[in-house]
Short mmCIF file of C-alpha atoms and ligand atoms in Angstrom, two decimals:
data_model
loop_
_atom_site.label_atom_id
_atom_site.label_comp_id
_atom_site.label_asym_id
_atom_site.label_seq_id
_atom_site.Cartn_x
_atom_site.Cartn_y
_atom_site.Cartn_z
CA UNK A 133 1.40 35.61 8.09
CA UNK A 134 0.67 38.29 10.45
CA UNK A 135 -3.15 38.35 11.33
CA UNK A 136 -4.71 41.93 9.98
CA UNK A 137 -7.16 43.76 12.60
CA UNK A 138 -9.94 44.99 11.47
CA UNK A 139 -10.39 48.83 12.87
CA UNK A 140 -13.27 49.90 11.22
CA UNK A 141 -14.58 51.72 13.95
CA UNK A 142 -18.28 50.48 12.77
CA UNK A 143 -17.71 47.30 12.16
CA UNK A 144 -15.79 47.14 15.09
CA UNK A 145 -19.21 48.25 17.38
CA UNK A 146 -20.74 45.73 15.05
CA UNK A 147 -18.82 42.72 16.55
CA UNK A 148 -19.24 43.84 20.02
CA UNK A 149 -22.88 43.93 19.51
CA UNK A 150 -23.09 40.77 18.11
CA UNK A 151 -20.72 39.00 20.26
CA UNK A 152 -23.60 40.09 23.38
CA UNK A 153 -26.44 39.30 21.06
CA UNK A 154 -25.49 36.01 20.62
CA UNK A 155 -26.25 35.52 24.25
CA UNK A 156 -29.32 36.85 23.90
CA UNK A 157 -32.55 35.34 22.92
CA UNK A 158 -33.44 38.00 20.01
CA UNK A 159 -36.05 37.57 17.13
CA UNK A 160 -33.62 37.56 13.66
CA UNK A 161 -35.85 40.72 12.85
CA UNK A 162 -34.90 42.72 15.82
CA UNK A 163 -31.09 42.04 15.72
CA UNK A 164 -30.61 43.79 12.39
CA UNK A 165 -33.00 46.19 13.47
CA UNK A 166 -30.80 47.04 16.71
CA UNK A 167 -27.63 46.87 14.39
CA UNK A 168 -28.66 49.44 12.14
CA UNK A 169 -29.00 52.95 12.44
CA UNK A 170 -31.96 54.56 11.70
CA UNK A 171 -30.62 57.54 9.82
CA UNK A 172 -27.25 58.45 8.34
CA UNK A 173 -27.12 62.36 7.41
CA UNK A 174 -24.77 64.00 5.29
CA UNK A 175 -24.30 67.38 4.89
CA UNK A 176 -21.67 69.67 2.77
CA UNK A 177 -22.01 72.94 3.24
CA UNK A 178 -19.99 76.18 2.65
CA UNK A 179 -18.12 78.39 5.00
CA UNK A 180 -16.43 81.93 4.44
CA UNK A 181 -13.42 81.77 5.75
CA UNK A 182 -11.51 84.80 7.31
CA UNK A 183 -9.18 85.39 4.37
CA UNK A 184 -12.36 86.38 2.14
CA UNK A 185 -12.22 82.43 0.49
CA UNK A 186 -14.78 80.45 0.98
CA UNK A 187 -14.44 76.77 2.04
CA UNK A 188 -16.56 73.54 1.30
CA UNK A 189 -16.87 71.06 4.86
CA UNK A 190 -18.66 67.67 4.83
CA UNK A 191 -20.41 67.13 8.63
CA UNK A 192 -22.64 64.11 9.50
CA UNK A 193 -25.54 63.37 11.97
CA UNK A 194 -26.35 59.84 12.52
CA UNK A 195 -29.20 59.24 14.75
CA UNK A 196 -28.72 55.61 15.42
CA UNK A 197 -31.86 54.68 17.50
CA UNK A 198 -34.73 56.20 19.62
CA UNK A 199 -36.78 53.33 20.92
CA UNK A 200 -36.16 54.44 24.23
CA UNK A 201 -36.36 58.36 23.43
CA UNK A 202 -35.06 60.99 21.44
CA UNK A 203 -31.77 60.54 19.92
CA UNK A 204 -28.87 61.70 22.37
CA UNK A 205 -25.11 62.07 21.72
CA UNK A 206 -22.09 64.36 21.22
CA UNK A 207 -20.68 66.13 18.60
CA UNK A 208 -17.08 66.27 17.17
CA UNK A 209 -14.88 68.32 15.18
CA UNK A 210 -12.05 66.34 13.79
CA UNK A 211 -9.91 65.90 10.59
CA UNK A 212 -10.24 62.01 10.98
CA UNK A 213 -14.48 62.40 11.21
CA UNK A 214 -15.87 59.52 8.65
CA UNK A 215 -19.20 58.28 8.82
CA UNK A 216 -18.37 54.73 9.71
CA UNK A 217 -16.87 56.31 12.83
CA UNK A 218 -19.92 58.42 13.54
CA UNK A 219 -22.47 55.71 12.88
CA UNK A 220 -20.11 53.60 15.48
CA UNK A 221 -20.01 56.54 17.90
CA UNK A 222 -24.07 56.66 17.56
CA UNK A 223 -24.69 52.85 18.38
CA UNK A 224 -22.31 52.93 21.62
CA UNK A 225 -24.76 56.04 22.85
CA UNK A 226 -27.88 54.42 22.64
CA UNK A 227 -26.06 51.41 24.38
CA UNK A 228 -25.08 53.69 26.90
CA UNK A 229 -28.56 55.46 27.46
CA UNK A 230 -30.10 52.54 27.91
CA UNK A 231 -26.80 51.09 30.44
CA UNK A 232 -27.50 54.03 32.56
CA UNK A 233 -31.16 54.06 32.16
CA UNK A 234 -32.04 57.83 31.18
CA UNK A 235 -34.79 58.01 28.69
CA UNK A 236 -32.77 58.60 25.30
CA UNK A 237 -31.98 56.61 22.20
CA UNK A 238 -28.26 57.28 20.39
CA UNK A 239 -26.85 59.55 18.08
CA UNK A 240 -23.73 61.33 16.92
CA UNK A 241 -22.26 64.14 15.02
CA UNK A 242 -18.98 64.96 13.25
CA UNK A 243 -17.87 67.69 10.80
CA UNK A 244 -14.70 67.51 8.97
CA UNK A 245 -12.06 69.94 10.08
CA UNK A 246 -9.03 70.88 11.85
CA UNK A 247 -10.21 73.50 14.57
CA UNK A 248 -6.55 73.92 15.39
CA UNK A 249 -5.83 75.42 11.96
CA UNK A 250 -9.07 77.76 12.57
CA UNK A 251 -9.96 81.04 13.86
CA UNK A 252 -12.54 81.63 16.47
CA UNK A 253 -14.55 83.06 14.28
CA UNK A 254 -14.23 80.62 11.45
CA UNK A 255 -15.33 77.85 13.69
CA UNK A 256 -18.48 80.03 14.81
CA UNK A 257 -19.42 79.93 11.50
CA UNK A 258 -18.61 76.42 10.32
CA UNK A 259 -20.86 75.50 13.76
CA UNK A 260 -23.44 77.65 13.18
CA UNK A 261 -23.82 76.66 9.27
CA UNK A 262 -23.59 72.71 10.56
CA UNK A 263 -26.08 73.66 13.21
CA UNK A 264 -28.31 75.20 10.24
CA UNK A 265 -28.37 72.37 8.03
CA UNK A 266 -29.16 69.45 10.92
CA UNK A 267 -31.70 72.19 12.11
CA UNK A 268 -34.20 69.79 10.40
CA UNK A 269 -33.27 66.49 12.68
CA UNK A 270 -32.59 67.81 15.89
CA UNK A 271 -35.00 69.51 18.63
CA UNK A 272 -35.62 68.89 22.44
CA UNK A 273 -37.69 65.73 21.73
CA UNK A 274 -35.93 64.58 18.41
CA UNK A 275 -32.49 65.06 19.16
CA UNK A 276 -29.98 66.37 21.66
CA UNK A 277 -26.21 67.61 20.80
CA UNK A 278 -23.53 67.31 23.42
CA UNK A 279 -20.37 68.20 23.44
CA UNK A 280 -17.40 65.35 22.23
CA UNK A 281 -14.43 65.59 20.76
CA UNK A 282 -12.62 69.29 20.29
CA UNK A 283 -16.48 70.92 20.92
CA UNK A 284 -17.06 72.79 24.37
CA UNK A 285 -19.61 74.81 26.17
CA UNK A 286 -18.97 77.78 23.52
CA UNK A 287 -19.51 75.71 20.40
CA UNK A 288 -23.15 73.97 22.39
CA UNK A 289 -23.71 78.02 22.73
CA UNK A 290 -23.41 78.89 19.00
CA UNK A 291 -25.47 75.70 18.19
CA UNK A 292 -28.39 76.80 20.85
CA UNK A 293 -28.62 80.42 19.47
CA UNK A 294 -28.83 79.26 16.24
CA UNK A 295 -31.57 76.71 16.68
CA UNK A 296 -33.43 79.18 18.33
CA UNK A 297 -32.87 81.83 15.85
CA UNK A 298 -34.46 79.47 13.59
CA UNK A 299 -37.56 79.12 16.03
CA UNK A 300 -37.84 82.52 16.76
CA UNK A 301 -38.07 81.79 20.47
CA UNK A 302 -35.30 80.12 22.75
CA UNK A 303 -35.07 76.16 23.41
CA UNK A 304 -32.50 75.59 25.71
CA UNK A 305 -33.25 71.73 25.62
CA UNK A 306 -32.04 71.71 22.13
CA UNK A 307 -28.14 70.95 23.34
CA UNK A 308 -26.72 70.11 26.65
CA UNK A 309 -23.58 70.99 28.06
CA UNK A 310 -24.10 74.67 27.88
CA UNK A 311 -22.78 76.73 30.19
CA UNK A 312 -24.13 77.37 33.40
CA UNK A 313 -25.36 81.15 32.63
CA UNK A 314 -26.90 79.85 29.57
CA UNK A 315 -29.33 76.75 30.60
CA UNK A 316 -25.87 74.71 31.36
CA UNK A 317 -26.22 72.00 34.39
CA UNK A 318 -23.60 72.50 37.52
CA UNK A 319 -21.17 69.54 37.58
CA UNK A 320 -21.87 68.53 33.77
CA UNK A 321 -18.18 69.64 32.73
CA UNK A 322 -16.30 67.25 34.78
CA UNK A 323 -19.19 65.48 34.68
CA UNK A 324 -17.38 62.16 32.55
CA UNK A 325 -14.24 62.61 34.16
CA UNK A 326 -15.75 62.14 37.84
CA UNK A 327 -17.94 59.09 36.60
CA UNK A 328 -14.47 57.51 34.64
CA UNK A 329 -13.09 57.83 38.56
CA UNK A 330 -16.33 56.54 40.25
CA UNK A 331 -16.64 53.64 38.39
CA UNK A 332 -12.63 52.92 38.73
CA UNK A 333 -13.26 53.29 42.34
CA UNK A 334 -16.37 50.72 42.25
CA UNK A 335 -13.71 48.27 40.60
CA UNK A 336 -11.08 49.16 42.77
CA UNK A 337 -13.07 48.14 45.88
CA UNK A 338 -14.64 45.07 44.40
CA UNK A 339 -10.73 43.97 44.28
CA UNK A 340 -10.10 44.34 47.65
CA UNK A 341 -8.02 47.27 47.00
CA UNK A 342 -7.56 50.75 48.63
CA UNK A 343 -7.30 53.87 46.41
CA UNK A 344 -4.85 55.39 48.42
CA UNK A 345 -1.29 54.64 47.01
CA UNK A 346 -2.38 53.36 43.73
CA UNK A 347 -1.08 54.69 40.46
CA UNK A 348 -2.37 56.09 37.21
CA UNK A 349 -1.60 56.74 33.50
CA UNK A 350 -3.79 59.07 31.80
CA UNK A 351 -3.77 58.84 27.56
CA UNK A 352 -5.96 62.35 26.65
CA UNK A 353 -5.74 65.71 28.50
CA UNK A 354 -8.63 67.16 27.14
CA UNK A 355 -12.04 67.65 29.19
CA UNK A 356 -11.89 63.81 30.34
CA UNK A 357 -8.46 62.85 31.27
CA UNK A 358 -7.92 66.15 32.93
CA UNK A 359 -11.02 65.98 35.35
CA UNK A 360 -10.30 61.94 35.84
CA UNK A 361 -7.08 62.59 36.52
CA UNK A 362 -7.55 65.57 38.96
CA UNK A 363 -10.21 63.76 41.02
CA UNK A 364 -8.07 60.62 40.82
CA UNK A 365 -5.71 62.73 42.58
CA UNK A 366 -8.62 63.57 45.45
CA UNK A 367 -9.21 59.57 46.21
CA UNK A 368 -5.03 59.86 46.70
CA UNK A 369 -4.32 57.83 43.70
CA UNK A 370 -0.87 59.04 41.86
CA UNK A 371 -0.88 59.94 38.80
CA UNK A 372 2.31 58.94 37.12
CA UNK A 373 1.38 59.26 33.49
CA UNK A 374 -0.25 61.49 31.04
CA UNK A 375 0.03 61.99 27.20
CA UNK A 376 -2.06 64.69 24.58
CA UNK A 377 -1.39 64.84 20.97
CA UNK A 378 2.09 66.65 21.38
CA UNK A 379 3.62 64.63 23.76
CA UNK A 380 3.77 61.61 26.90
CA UNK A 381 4.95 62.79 30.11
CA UNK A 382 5.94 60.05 33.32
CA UNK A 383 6.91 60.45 36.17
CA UNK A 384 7.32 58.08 39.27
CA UNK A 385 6.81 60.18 42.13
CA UNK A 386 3.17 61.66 40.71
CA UNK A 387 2.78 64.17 37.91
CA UNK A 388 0.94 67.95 39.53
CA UNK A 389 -2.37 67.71 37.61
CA UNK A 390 -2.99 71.52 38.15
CA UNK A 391 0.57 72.88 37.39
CA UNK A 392 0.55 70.29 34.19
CA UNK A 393 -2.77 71.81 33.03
CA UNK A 394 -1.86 75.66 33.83
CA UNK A 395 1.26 74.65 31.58
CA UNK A 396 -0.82 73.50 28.74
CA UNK A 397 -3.41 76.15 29.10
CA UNK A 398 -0.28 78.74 28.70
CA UNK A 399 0.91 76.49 25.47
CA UNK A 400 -2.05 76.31 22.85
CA UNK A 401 -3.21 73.41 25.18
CA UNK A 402 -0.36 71.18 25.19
CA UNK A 403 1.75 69.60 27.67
CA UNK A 404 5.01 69.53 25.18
CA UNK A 405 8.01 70.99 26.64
CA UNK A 406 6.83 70.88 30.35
CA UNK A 407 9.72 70.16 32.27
CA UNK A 408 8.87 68.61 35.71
CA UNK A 409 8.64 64.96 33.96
CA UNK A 410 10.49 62.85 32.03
CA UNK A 411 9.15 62.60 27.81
CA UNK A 412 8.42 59.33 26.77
CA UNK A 413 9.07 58.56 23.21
CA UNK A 414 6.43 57.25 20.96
CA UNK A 415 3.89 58.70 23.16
CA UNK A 416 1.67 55.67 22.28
CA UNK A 417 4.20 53.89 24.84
CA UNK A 418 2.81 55.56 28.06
CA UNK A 419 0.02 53.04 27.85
CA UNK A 420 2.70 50.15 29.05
CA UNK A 421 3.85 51.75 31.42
CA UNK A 422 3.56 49.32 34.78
CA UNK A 423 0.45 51.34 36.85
CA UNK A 424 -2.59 50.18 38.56
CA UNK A 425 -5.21 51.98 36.73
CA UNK A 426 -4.88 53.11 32.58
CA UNK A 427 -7.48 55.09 31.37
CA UNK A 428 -7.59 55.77 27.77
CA UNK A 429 -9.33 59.05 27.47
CA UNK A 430 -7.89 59.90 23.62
CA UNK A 431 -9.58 58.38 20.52
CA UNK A 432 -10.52 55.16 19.25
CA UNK A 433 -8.68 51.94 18.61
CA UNK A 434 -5.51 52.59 20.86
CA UNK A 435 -5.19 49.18 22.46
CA UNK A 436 -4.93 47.16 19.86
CA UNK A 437 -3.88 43.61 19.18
CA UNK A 438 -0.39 44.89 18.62
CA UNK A 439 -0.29 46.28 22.04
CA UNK A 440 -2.24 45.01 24.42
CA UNK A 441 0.11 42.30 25.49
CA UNK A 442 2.55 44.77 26.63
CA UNK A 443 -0.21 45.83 28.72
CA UNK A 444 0.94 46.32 32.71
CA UNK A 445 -2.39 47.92 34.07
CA UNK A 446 -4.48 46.08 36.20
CA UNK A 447 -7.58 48.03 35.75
CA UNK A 448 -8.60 49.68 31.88
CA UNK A 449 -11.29 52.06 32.37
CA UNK A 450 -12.72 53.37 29.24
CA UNK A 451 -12.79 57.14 29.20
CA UNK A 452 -12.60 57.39 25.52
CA UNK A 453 -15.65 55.77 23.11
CA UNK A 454 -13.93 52.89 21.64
CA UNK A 455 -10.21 52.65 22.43
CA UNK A 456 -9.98 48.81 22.91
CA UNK A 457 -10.67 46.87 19.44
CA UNK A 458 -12.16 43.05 20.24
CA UNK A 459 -9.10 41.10 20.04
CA UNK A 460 -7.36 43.86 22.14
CA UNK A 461 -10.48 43.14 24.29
CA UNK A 462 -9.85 39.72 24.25
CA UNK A 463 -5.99 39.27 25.03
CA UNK A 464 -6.86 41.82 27.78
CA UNK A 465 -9.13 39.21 29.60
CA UNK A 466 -7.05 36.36 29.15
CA UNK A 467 -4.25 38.48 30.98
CA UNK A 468 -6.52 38.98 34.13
CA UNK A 469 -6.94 43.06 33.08
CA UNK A 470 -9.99 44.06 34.47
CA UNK A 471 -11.60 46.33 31.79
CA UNK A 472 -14.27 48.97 32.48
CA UNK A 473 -15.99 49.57 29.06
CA UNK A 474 -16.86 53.17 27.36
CA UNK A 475 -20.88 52.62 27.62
CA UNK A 476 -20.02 52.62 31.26
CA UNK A 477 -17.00 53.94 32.77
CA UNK A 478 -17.83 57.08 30.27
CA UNK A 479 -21.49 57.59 30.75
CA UNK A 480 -21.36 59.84 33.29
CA UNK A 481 -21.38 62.73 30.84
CA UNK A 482 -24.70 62.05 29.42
CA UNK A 483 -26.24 61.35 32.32
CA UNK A 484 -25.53 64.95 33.50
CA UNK A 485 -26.66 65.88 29.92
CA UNK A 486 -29.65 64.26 30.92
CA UNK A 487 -30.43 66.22 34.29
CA UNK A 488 -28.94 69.40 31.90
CA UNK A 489 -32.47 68.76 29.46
CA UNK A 490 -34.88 67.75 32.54
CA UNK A 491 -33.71 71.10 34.14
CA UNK A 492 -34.24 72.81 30.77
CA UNK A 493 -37.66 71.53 30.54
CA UNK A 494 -38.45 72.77 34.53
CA UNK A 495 -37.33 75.68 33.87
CA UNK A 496 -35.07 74.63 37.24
CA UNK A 497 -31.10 74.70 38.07
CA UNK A 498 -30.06 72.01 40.82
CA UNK A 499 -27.34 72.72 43.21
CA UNK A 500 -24.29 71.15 42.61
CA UNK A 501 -24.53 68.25 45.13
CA UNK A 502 -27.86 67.79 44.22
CA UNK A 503 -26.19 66.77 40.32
CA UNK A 504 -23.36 64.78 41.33
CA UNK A 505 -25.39 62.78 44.34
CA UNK A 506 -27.87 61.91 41.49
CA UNK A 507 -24.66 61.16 39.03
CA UNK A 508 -23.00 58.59 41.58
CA UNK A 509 -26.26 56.99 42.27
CA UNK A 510 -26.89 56.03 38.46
CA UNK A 511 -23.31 55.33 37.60
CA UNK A 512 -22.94 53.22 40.75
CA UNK A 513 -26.21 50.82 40.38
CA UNK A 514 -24.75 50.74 36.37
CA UNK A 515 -21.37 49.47 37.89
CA UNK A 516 -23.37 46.95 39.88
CA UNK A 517 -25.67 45.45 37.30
CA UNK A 518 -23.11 45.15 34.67
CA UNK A 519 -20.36 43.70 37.63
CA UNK A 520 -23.26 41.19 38.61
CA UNK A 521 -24.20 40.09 35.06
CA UNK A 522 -20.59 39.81 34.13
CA UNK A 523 -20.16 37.04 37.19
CA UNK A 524 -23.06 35.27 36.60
CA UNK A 525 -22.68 34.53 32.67
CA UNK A 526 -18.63 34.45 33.13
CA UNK A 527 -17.82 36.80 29.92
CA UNK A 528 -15.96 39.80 30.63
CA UNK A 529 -17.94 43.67 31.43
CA UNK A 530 -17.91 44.88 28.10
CA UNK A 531 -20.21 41.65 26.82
CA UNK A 532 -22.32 42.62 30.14
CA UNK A 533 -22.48 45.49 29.62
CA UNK A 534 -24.13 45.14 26.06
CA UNK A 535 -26.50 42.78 26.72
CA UNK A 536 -28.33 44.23 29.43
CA UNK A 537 -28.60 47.51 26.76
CA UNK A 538 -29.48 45.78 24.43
CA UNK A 539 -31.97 44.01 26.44
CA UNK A 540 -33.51 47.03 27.52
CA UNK A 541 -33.87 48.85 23.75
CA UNK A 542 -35.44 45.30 22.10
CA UNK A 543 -37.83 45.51 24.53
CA UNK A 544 -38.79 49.14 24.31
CA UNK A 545 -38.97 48.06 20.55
CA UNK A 546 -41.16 44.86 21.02
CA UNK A 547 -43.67 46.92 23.04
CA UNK A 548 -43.78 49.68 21.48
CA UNK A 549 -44.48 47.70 18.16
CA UNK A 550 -43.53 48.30 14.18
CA UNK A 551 -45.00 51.18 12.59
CA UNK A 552 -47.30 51.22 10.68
N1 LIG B 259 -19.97 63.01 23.93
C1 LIG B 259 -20.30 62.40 25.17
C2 LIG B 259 -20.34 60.90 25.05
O1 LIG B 259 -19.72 60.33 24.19
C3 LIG B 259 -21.55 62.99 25.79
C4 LIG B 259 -22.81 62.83 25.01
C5 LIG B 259 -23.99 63.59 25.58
O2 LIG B 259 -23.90 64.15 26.65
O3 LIG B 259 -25.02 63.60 24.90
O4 LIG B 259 -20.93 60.21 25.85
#
């Protein structure tokens, strides 16, 4: 009988945590500790819609840990949110704080929707209503919203004058990825795209290999795949491949990033009908096609076991949060596929986050170089720890890449102590 895979999303983060922990010497205490999350909101909450009805939404907050600092992580709008997928999305960002080492625990939030079927308006309102009833949980030092998911620089704006509505004074440190008039950092929108292509380049090298002349497929066209994909472009890597929800596009001789996303900027964001490549058909299928580097910048749990043996990629960097499940993982290794995973090859964005909120707190905006020289830097020494550790105990960068995290939060935890 054909063997079932589990895609739970949170059980799923569950056996990647555990399969790390095992390697690690951790008191029984502290590993269901680390493997829980300390708080799982739920909020329903009504929104008036612009036909006069009014509408019921569900929207969570988990805040999964903060041992290291406040709680950290994105937001999404999506009509698949559940909070099995939130409380997953929460534990990779506090793995991914403490990967990158900026001083923040994990957390993530998702409201029920379809902001395709909505009016600009109706989402201001949904946001602003969520934003109301987390207003309790989140703050500067308790707990920072990001953009994720279908949420942007106007939808951290809503969420920042509504929080300080509430205060009756303005706390720009209260989201990050704001735009740049507003409290927003330079560089922090392209911000996980660059460090999805900084990292790639970091594994790249370590192969012996040249940029130059290598080729890419692209899965997502939203804020990720379209900046990793345009700076891919600027290392002279070819990018042969890119799919969205409508559609999968390929072509041989290099796709035109900026002519592909002027097309989808003129079509309700999508790249279906563009005519200077060839459609592929299931879209899904542009993720076999024979390249050098995939990245998976959609959703989660798109290489799967049923998949990833048609795999051709040599390199799978992880601009998504979750898109390989563990046995996906697993046939992926024993193939040679070197894979970059999500708490790295994606952490770029919160690390600008991060210099968004210390810049909040100065009352200070730094120069553009002066963000992405800083960026490189972390994501780099990241990419050289995890590379290292991953050598040394043989298991593959995803395992490394967990258990120096999780390293790093048990022992903020063991030091700082149990309360009370
Ligand atoms: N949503 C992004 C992520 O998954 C960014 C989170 C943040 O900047 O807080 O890493």
């Amino acid at each position: 009988m054909k063997k079932m895979e589990n895609l739970n999303p949170y059980q799923i983060a569950q056996m990647q945590f555990d399969r790390a922990a095992d390697k690690l010497d951790l008191e029984p205490w502290m590993r269901e500790f680390l493997k829980t999350p300390d708080r799982n909101v739920s909020v329903d909450f009504p929104v008036k819609m612009d036909d006069g009805s009014v509408k019921m939404f569900t929207g969570y907050r988990v805040q999964h840990n903060n041992s290291r600092g406040p709680y950290k992580g994105g937001l999404r709008f999506s009509p698949k949110v559940s909070l099995d997928e939130v409380r997953a999305l929460a534990s990779w960002m506090t793995w991914k704080t403490a990967l990158v080492d900026v001083p923040f625990g994990g957390a993530k939030g998702g409201v029920l929707c379809d902001p395709s079927k909505m009016s600009r308006a109706e989402l201001e309102r949904m946001t602003r209503r969520f934003t109301y009833e987390i207003s309790d949980i989140i703050g500067p030092d308790v707990d920072i919203p990001a953009p994720d998911v279908n949420t942007d620089a106007q939808v951290m704006s809503w969420m920042l004058d509504t929080y300080s509505m509430g205060q009756r004074r303005d706390v720009f440190g209260v989201v990050t990825g704001k735009p740049t008039f507003l409290g927003g950092s330079h560089g922090r929108d392209e911000a996980t795209g660059r460090g999805v292509v900084v990292i790639a380049m970091g594994a790249v090298k370590d192969e012996g290999l040249e940029p130059k002349g290598l080729t890419a497929v692209v899965q997502g066209f939203g804020n990720v795949g379209y900046h990793a994909a345009r700076i891919l472009v600027e290392k002279g890597v070819k990018i042969i491949g890119i799919s969205d929800i409508s559609t999968a596009i390929y072509n041989p001789d290099g796709i035109d990033v900026e002519d592909a996303k002027k097309y989808a900027k003129k079509n309700k964001l999508l790249l279906e009908g563009y005519d200077k490549a060839e459609h592929v058909s299931p879209k899904e299928s542009i993720l076999e096609v024979k390249t050098d580097i995939l990245i998976p910048a959609a959703l989660e749990n798109q290489i799967t076991m049923e998949n990833a043996g048609d795999i051709k990629a040599r390199f799978v960097v992880e601009g998504a949060n979750g898109p390989t499940t563990p046995d996906a993982d697993r046939i992926l290794y024993e193939k040679g596929i070197i894979v970059v995973p999500d708490i790295l090859a994606n952490a770029g964005g919160v690390i600008a986050s991060y210099f968004e909120w210390v810049q909040n707190i100065q009352r200070e905006q730094w120069a553009y170089e002066t963000v992405v020289g800083k960026l490189d830097e972390k994501l780099i020494s990241a990419y050289r720890n995890t590379r290292n550790l991953a050598e040394k105990e043989k298991v593959d960068m995803r395992t490394a890449a967990y258990m120096i995290a999780i390293g790093r939060v048990a022992e903020a935890t063991r030091t700082r102590g149990i309360f009370p």
